[in-house]
Coordinates of C-alpha atoms in Angstrom, one line a residue:
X12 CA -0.9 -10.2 46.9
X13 CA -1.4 -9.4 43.5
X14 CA -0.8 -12.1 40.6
X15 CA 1.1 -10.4 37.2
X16 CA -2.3 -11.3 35.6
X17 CA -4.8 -9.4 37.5
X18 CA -2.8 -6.2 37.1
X19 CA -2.6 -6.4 33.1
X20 CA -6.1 -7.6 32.8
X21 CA -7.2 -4.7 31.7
X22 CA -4.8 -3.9 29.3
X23 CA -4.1 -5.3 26.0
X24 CA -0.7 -5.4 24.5
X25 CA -0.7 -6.2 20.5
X26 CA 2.8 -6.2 17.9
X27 CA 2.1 -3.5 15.3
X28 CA 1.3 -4.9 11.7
X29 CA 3.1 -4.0 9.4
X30 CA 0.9 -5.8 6.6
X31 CA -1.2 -4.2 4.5
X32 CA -4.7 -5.5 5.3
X33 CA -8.3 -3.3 5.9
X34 CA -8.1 0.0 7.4
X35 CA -4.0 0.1 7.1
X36 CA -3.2 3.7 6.5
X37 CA -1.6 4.5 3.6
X38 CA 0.8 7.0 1.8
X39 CA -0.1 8.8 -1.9
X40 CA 3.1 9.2 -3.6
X41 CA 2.2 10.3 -6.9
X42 CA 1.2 14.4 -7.2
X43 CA -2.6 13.4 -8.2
X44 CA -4.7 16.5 -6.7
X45 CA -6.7 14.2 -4.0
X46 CA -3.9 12.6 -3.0
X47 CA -1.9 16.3 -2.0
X48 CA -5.3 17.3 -0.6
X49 CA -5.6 14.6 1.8
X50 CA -1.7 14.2 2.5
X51 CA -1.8 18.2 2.9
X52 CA -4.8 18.0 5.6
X53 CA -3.1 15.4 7.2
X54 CA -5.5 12.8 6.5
X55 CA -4.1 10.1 5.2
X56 CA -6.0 7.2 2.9
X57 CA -7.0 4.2 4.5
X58 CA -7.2 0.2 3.1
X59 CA -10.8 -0.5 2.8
X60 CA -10.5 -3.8 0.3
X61 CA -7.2 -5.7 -0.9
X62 CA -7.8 -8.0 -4.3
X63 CA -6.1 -10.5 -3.0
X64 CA -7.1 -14.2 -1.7
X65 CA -5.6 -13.4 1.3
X66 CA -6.7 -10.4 2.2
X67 CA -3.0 -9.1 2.7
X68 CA -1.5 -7.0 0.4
X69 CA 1.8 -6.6 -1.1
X70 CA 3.8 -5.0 -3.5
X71 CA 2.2 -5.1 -6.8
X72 CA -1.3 -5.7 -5.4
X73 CA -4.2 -3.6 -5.5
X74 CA -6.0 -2.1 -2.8
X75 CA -9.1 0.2 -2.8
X76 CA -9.1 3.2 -0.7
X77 CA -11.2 5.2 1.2
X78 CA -9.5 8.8 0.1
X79 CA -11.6 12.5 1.3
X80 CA -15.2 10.5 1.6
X81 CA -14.2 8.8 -1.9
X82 CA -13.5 5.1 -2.9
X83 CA -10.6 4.9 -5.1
X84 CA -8.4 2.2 -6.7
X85 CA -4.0 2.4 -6.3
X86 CA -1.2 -0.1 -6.5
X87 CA 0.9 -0.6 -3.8
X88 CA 5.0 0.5 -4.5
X89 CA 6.0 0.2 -0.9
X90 CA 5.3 -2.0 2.1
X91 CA 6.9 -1.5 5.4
X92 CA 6.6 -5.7 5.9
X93 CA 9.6 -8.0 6.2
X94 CA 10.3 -8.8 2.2
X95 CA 12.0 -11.9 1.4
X96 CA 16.3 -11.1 -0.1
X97 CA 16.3 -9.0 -3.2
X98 CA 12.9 -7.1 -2.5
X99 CA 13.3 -3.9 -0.7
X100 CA 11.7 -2.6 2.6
X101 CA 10.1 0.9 2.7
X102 CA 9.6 3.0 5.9
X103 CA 6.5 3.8 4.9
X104 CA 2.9 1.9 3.1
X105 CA 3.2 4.2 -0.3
X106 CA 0.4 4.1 -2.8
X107 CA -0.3 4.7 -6.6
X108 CA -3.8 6.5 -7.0
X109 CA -5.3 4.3 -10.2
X110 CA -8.4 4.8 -11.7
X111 CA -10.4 2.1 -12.6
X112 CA -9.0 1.2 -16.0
X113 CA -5.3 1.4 -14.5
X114 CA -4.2 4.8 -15.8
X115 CA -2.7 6.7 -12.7
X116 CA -4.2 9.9 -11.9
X117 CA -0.8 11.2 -11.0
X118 CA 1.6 12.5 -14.0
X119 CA 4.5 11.4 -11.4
X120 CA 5.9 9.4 -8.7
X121 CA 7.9 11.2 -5.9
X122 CA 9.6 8.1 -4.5
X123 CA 11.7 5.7 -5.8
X124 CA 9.3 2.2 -7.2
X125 CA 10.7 -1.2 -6.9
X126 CA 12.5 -2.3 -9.8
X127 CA 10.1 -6.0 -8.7
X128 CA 6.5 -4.3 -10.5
X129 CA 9.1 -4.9 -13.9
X130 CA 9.1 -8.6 -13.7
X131 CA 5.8 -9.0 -11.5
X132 CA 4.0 -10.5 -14.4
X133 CA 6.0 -13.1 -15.1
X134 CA 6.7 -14.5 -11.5
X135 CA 3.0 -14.4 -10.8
X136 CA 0.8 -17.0 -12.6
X137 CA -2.6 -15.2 -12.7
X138 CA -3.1 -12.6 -15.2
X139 CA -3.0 -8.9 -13.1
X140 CA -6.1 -6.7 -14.6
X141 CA -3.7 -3.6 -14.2
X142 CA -1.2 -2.2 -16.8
X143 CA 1.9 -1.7 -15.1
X144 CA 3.7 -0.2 -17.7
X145 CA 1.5 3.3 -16.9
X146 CA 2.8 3.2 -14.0
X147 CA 6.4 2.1 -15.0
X148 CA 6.6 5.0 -17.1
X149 CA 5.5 7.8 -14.6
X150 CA 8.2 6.7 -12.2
X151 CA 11.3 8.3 -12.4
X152 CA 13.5 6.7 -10.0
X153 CA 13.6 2.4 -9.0
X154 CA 15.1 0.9 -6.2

């Protein structure tokens, strides 16, 4: 006979993350031309390096991005992880390209941004080396 464990050893059964940490992929939701390009060719950017202590990123952090052979900066405006009440749940990771004094590359933002990246500043004690009212003002819809 056969125990349960010698016929799973082989196989390795993990949860799906839904944090963002390195090599998450990634959604570009502002109309920057590299983020269409790769979006277009179906090759989505993936999470090479989150600023955080942690290593896990949120809403509000910044991540750098390995986007068509490049390395580029964005914000995060959506995380599929389980928020705490009052902080909304995406279906997708969505992404602000950012270059690297904080001005979006995009002129817009296709999806709705979380009305949270308003007040971010002031709930977080450390000062945040990106200018969120660029991206505040490119947005045209908040959840």
């Amino acid at each position: 006979m056969f125990s349960n464990c010698s016929l799973f050893r082989n196989f390795h059964i993990s949860c799906s993350r839904s944090h963002i940490i390195k090599m998450s992929r990634l959604r570009v939701v502002d109309n920057s031309e590299i983020g269409k390009l790769a979006m277009a060719e179906g090759k989505p950017p993936k999470c090479i390096h989150v600023y955080t202590k942690t290593g896990i990123g949120t809403i509000g952090d910044k991540v750098m991005v390995a986007i068509r052979g490049e390395k580029k900066k964005g914000i995060l405006v959506g995380v599929k992880k389980h928020q705490p009440p009052n902080i909304p749940k995406f279906d997708t990771n969505n992404i602000v390209l950012i270059d690297d004094n904080g001005t979006p590359l995009g002129t817009r933002i296709h999806v709705p941004v979380p009305h949270l990246l308003r007040t971010i500043l002031k709930q977080r004690n450390i000062p945040k080396k990106v200018d969120y009212t660029k991206l505040l003002s490119i947005a045209t819809k908040f959840v």
